[in-house]
Amino acid sequence: GQNIDQPTEMTATEGAIVQINCTYQTSGFNGLFWYQQHAGEAPTFLSYNVLDGLEEKGRFSSFLSRSKGYSYLLLKELQMKDSASYLCAVNDYKLSFGAGTTVTVRA
Amino acid sequence: NAGVMQNPRHLVRRRGQEARLRCSPMKGHSHVYWYRQLPEEGLKFMVYLQKENIIDESGMPKERFSAEFPKEGPSILRIQQVVRGDSAAYFCASSPQRGQGHTGELFFGEGSRLTVL
């Protein structure tokens, strides 16, 4: 079966940094995705890791350790518009999602 | 807009009625996935289809739910005899054919929100 864990909620201040951790135990692995979902909207792609290491994309970075079954999404210079749910998903020929982490950015 | 198109965006049904949700994948995409999302919860995989084929339906409830992706036209998720517990957002996603350097990224539609009274 699939087991993908991430914290339920996180709160941070505008301009700060927040790190969202994700641990996974899945039957297969062909990459890990992070998606952003604003309330009532469709999930949108943020990042993809298939090899160990850090992928940087502007204010967002994602890290993967396959041996540890661990990833994190790093959000820098937080803005109010970053308040959303962040979904960790593992690709084992279909995407299996964690429950999501709701990030609230406060002024 | 060549994105994933879902309709209706909102659907209200009474218990016992049928709900039909439609999804047209992005142009050039031949794989369709349906996910269900309950309030405050993550996306739960339901079914994965290609044209005229169900590839994986391991997430579909055994009764009342069915899905198809015909040769022509959109993919349909059908829920018969709806119950209150079926109230949720149903998201469709599509991807290109595998093996073409594709990472497995899914492109999501805006979702269909079903409310069962």
Tab-separated table of C-alpha atoms in Angstrom:
chain	number	residue	atom	x	y	z
A	1	GLY	CA	0.000	0.000	0.000
A	2	GLN	CA	0.902	3.671	-0.071
A	3	ASN	CA	1.725	5.724	2.990
A	4	ILE	CA	2.515	9.392	2.478
A	5	ASP	CA	2.743	11.635	5.544
A	6	GLN	CA	2.972	15.395	5.847
A	7	PRO	CA	2.008	17.834	8.606
A	8	THR	CA	-1.570	19.041	8.627
A	9	GLU	CA	-0.971	22.731	9.180
A	10	MET	CA	1.799	25.303	9.329
A	11	THR	CA	1.740	29.021	10.007
A	12	ALA	CA	4.427	31.535	9.118
A	13	THR	CA	4.941	35.267	8.795
A	14	GLU	CA	5.163	37.163	5.531
A	15	GLY	CA	8.776	37.271	4.338
A	16	ALA	CA	9.793	34.217	6.360
A	17	ILE	CA	10.792	30.695	5.260
A	18	VAL	CA	8.735	27.559	5.762
A	19	GLN	CA	9.781	23.940	5.213
A	20	ILE	CA	7.132	21.283	4.618
A	21	ASN	CA	8.309	17.733	5.181
A	22	CYS	CA	6.976	14.634	3.488
A	23	THR	CA	7.825	11.021	4.248
A	24	TYR	CA	6.647	8.153	2.100
A	25	GLN	CA	6.504	4.384	1.939
A	26	THR	CA	5.227	3.215	-1.431
A	27	SER	CA	5.324	0.019	-3.444
A	28	GLY	CA	7.017	1.770	-6.364
A	29	PHE	CA	8.806	5.039	-7.006
A	30	ASN	CA	9.161	7.003	-10.222
A	31	GLY	CA	9.509	10.476	-8.813
A	32	LEU	CA	7.974	12.822	-6.272
A	33	PHE	CA	5.837	15.853	-6.985
A	34	TRP	CA	4.722	18.880	-5.021
A	35	TYR	CA	1.476	20.596	-5.967
A	36	GLN	CA	-0.112	23.780	-4.665
A	37	GLN	CA	-3.865	24.007	-4.191
A	38	HIS	CA	-5.753	27.148	-3.260
A	39	ALA	CA	-9.134	26.644	-1.643
A	40	GLY	CA	-11.760	25.679	-4.200
A	41	GLU	CA	-9.283	25.494	-7.045
A	42	ALA	CA	-7.380	22.857	-9.017
A	43	PRO	CA	-3.991	21.597	-7.839
A	44	THR	CA	-1.140	23.152	-9.823
A	45	PHE	CA	2.328	21.709	-10.334
A	46	LEU	CA	5.186	23.172	-8.309
A	47	SER	CA	8.138	20.801	-8.493
A	48	TYR	CA	9.395	17.340	-9.414
A	49	ASN	CA	12.286	15.289	-8.015
A	50	VAL	CA	13.378	11.891	-9.263
A	51	LEU	CA	17.059	11.942	-8.207
A	52	ASP	CA	18.441	12.730	-4.758
A	53	GLY	CA	19.202	16.359	-4.119
A	54	LEU	CA	17.778	19.821	-4.292
A	55	GLU	CA	15.785	21.336	-7.140
A	56	GLU	CA	15.493	25.113	-6.995
A	57	LYS	CA	12.831	27.110	-8.780
A	58	GLY	CA	12.678	30.742	-7.780
A	59	ARG	CA	11.294	31.096	-4.253
A	60	PHE	CA	10.437	27.394	-4.106
A	61	SER	CA	12.900	24.511	-3.670
A	62	SER	CA	12.320	20.800	-3.237
A	63	PHE	CA	14.629	18.163	-1.831
A	64	LEU	CA	14.563	14.381	-2.141
A	65	SER	CA	16.321	11.529	-0.353
A	66	ARG	CA	15.182	8.232	-1.861
A	67	SER	CA	17.063	6.091	0.683
A	68	LYS	CA	15.228	7.833	3.531
A	69	GLY	CA	11.873	8.086	1.785
A	70	TYR	CA	11.900	11.796	2.511
A	71	SER	CA	11.262	15.051	0.729
A	72	TYR	CA	10.733	18.640	1.711
A	73	LEU	CA	9.363	21.728	0.019
A	74	LEU	CA	11.000	25.004	1.002
A	75	LEU	CA	9.101	28.236	0.512
A	76	LYS	CA	11.215	31.381	0.833
A	77	GLU	CA	10.253	35.052	1.106
A	78	LEU	CA	6.698	34.081	1.903
A	79	GLN	CA	3.914	36.160	0.422
A	80	MET	CA	0.264	36.310	1.411
A	81	LYS	CA	-0.673	34.599	-1.846
A	82	ASP	CA	1.336	31.534	-0.752
A	83	SER	CA	-1.430	30.704	1.741
A	84	ALA	CA	-2.666	27.402	0.299
A	85	SER	CA	-2.550	23.655	0.696
A	86	TYR	CA	0.670	21.933	-0.439
A	87	LEU	CA	0.350	18.347	-1.608
A	88	CYS	CA	3.155	15.797	-1.705
A	89	ALA	CA	2.598	13.065	-4.310
A	90	VAL	CA	4.575	9.954	-5.219
A	91	ASN	CA	4.534	8.548	-8.724
A	92	ASP	CA	4.318	4.784	-8.911
A	93	TYR	CA	2.849	5.007	-12.451
A	94	LYS	CA	-0.071	6.869	-10.933
A	95	LEU	CA	0.172	9.735	-8.462
A	96	SER	CA	-0.660	8.956	-4.843
A	97	PHE	CA	-1.153	12.048	-2.706
A	98	GLY	CA	-0.604	12.884	0.919
A	99	ALA	CA	-3.389	14.628	2.816
A	100	GLY	CA	-1.814	18.039	2.213
A	101	THR	CA	-0.326	20.727	4.439
A	102	THR	CA	-2.300	23.922	4.876
A	103	VAL	CA	0.071	26.872	5.068
A	104	THR	CA	-1.220	30.134	6.481
A	105	VAL	CA	0.866	33.242	5.905
A	106	ARG	CA	0.278	36.077	8.371
A	107	ALA	CA	1.170	39.708	7.905
B	1	ASN	CA	-7.988	27.480	-23.210
B	2	ALA	CA	-6.573	24.031	-23.962
B	3	GLY	CA	-6.561	22.870	-20.345
B	4	VAL	CA	-8.454	20.009	-18.757
B	5	MET	CA	-12.156	20.822	-18.928
B	6	GLN	CA	-14.634	19.475	-16.414
B	7	ASN	CA	-18.361	19.961	-16.235
B	8	PRO	CA	-20.525	20.615	-14.481
B	9	ARG	CA	-18.543	22.678	-11.976
B	10	HIS	CA	-21.301	22.254	-9.405
B	11	LEU	CA	-23.958	19.574	-9.255
B	12	VAL	CA	-26.722	19.065	-6.710
B	13	ARG	CA	-28.519	15.749	-6.485
B	14	ARG	CA	-31.018	14.178	-4.109
B	15	ARG	CA	-30.320	10.837	-2.545
B	16	GLY	CA	-31.012	8.021	-4.983
B	17	GLN	CA	-30.435	10.078	-8.132
B	18	GLU	CA	-27.616	9.643	-10.613
B	19	ALA	CA	-24.646	11.976	-11.078
B	20	ARG	CA	-22.640	12.194	-14.286
B	21	LEU	CA	-19.394	14.114	-14.346
B	22	ARG	CA	-17.556	14.839	-17.581
B	23	CYS	CA	-13.915	15.471	-18.325
B	24	SER	CA	-12.167	16.439	-21.541
B	25	PRO	CA	-8.392	15.998	-21.279
B	26	MET	CA	-5.828	18.468	-22.541
B	27	LYS	CA	-5.237	18.341	-26.261
B	28	GLY	CA	-2.791	15.585	-27.080
B	29	HIS	CA	-3.287	13.768	-23.769
B	30	SER	CA	-4.479	10.168	-23.899
B	31	HIS	CA	-4.491	9.313	-20.180
B	32	VAL	CA	-7.233	10.354	-17.790
B	33	TYR	CA	-7.355	10.025	-14.001
B	34	TRP	CA	-10.200	10.681	-11.582
B	35	TYR	CA	-9.609	11.701	-7.967
B	36	ARG	CA	-12.022	12.444	-5.131
B	37	GLN	CA	-11.367	15.062	-2.497
B	38	LEU	CA	-13.385	15.328	0.691
B	39	PRO	CA	-13.327	18.600	2.677
B	40	GLU	CA	-10.008	19.095	4.503
B	41	GLU	CA	-8.615	15.900	2.975
B	42	GLY	CA	-6.165	14.982	0.240
B	43	LEU	CA	-6.826	13.676	-3.232
B	44	LYS	CA	-7.819	10.018	-3.300
B	45	PHE	CA	-7.151	8.105	-6.508
B	46	MET	CA	-10.207	6.486	-8.049
B	47	VAL	CA	-9.500	5.309	-11.585
B	48	TYR	CA	-7.018	5.575	-14.453
B	49	LEU	CA	-8.205	5.251	-18.032
B	50	GLN	CA	-6.935	5.383	-21.560
B	51	LYS	CA	-9.167	5.552	-24.619
B	52	GLU	CA	-11.648	2.641	-24.393
B	53	ASN	CA	-9.639	0.984	-21.607
B	54	ILE	CA	-9.721	1.008	-17.827
B	55	ILE	CA	-6.122	0.588	-16.710
B	56	ASP	CA	-6.506	0.768	-12.926
B	57	GLU	CA	-9.763	1.053	-11.000
B	58	SER	CA	-8.372	0.032	-7.625
B	59	GLY	CA	-9.670	3.217	-5.983
B	60	MET	CA	-13.232	2.930	-7.210
B	61	PRO	CA	-15.953	1.831	-4.778
B	62	LYS	CA	-17.184	-1.614	-5.796
B	63	GLU	CA	-20.790	-0.531	-6.231
B	64	ARG	CA	-22.590	2.427	-7.811
B	65	PHE	CA	-19.456	3.975	-9.357
B	66	SER	CA	-18.301	3.508	-12.949
B	67	ALA	CA	-16.045	5.327	-15.380
B	68	GLU	CA	-15.451	5.293	-19.095
B	69	PHE	CA	-13.315	7.051	-21.665
B	70	PRO	CA	-14.824	6.326	-25.073
B	71	LYS	CA	-13.065	6.580	-28.393
B	72	GLU	CA	-14.912	9.809	-29.080
B	73	GLY	CA	-15.976	12.331	-26.471
B	74	PRO	CA	-15.118	13.070	-22.864
B	75	SER	CA	-14.430	10.717	-20.006
B	76	ILE	CA	-17.478	10.145	-17.790
B	77	LEU	CA	-17.567	9.359	-14.076
B	78	ARG	CA	-20.997	8.011	-13.207
B	79	ILE	CA	-22.383	7.632	-9.698
B	80	GLN	CA	-25.669	5.807	-9.388
B	81	GLN	CA	-28.097	6.085	-6.464
B	82	VAL	CA	-26.049	8.803	-4.778
B	83	VAL	CA	-25.822	9.008	-0.998
B	84	ARG	CA	-24.805	11.922	1.212
B	85	GLY	CA	-21.318	10.450	1.646
B	86	ASP	CA	-20.708	10.939	-2.081
B	87	SER	CA	-20.663	14.712	-1.576
B	88	ALA	CA	-17.149	15.749	-2.534
B	89	ALA	CA	-15.059	17.472	-5.173
B	90	TYR	CA	-14.196	15.181	-8.063
B	91	PHE	CA	-11.057	16.144	-9.941
B	92	CYS	CA	-10.051	14.899	-13.355
B	93	ALA	CA	-6.446	15.002	-14.510
B	94	SER	CA	-4.732	14.101	-17.762
B	95	SER	CA	-1.234	13.295	-18.930
B	96	PRO	CA	0.488	12.597	-22.235
B	97	GLN	CA	1.321	9.103	-23.386
B	98	ARG	CA	4.035	7.505	-21.284
B	99	GLY	CA	7.521	6.786	-22.531
B	100	GLN	CA	7.959	10.098	-24.297
B	101	GLY	CA	10.246	11.678	-21.718
B	102	HIS	CA	7.236	12.451	-19.594
B	103	THR	CA	7.712	12.669	-15.834
B	104	GLY	CA	4.236	11.542	-14.915
B	105	GLU	CA	3.061	15.061	-14.122
B	106	LEU	CA	-0.695	15.378	-14.052
B	107	PHE	CA	-2.631	18.395	-15.274
B	108	PHE	CA	-5.794	18.950	-13.285
B	109	GLY	CA	-9.182	20.345	-14.167
B	110	GLU	CA	-11.063	22.753	-11.901
B	111	GLY	CA	-13.121	19.945	-10.413
B	112	SER	CA	-16.808	19.114	-10.161
B	113	ARG	CA	-18.366	19.692	-6.764
B	114	LEU	CA	-21.160	17.258	-6.011
B	115	THR	CA	-23.620	17.987	-3.228
B	116	VAL	CA	-26.080	15.286	-2.267
B	117	LEU	CA	-29.129	16.515	-0.361
